[in-house]
C-alpha positions as a Markdown table, in Angstrom:
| # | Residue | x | y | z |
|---|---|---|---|---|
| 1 | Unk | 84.2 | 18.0 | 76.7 |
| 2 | Unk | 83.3 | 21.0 | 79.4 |
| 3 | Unk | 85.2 | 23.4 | 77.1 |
| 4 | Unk | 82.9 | 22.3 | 74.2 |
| 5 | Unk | 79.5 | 22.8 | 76.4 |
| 6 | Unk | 80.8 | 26.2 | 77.6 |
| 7 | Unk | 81.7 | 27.5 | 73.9 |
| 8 | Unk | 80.3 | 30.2 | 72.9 |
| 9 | Unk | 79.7 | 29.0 | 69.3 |
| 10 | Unk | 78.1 | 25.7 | 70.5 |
| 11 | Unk | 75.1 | 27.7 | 71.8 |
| 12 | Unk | 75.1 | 30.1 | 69.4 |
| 13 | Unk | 74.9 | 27.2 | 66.9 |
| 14 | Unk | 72.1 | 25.1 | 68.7 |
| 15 | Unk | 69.9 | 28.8 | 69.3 |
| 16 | Unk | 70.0 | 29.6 | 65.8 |
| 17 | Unk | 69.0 | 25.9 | 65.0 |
| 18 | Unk | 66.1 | 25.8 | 67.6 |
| 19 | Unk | 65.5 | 29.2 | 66.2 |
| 20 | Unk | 65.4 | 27.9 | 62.2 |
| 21 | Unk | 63.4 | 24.9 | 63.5 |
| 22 | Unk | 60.8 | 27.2 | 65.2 |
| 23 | Unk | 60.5 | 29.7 | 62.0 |
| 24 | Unk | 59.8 | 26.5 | 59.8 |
| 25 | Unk | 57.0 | 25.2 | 62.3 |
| 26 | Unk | 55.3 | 28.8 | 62.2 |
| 27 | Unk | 55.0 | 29.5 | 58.8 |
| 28 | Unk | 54.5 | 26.3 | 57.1 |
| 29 | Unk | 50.8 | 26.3 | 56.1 |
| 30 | Unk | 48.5 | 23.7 | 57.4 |
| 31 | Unk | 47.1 | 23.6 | 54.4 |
| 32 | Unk | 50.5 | 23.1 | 52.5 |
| 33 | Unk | 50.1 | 19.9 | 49.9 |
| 34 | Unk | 53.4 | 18.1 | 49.8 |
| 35 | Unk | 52.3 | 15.5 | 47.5 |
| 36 | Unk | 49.8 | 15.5 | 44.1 |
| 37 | Unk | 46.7 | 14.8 | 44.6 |
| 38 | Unk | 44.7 | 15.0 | 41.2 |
| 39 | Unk | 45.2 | 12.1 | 38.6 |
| 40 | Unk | 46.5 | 15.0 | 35.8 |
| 41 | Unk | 49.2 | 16.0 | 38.0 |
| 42 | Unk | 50.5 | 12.2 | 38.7 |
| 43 | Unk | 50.5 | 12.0 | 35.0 |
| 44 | Unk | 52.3 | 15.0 | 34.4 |
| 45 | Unk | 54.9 | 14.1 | 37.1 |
| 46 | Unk | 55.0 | 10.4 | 35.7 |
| 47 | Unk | 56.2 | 11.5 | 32.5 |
């Protein structure tokens, strides 16, 4: 278990991931829609 905590790939791994986490965070708008709003687009979806 030590020898897996003081692997180099292990932190490299878990930096890039914070890192990836981090990049999604920042440039996701706020103003993103994830879902449809209008009742055209839940029809067109529907389909």
């Amino acid at each position: 278990m030590k020898t897996i905590l003081k692997s180099a790939m292990l932190w490299r791994f878990l930096g890039g991931f914070a890192l990836g986490g981090l990049g999604v965070l920042a440039l996701h708008p706020a103003t993103a829609q994830t879902a449809p709003h209008t009742q055209a687009t839940v029809a067109n979806v529907s389909r």
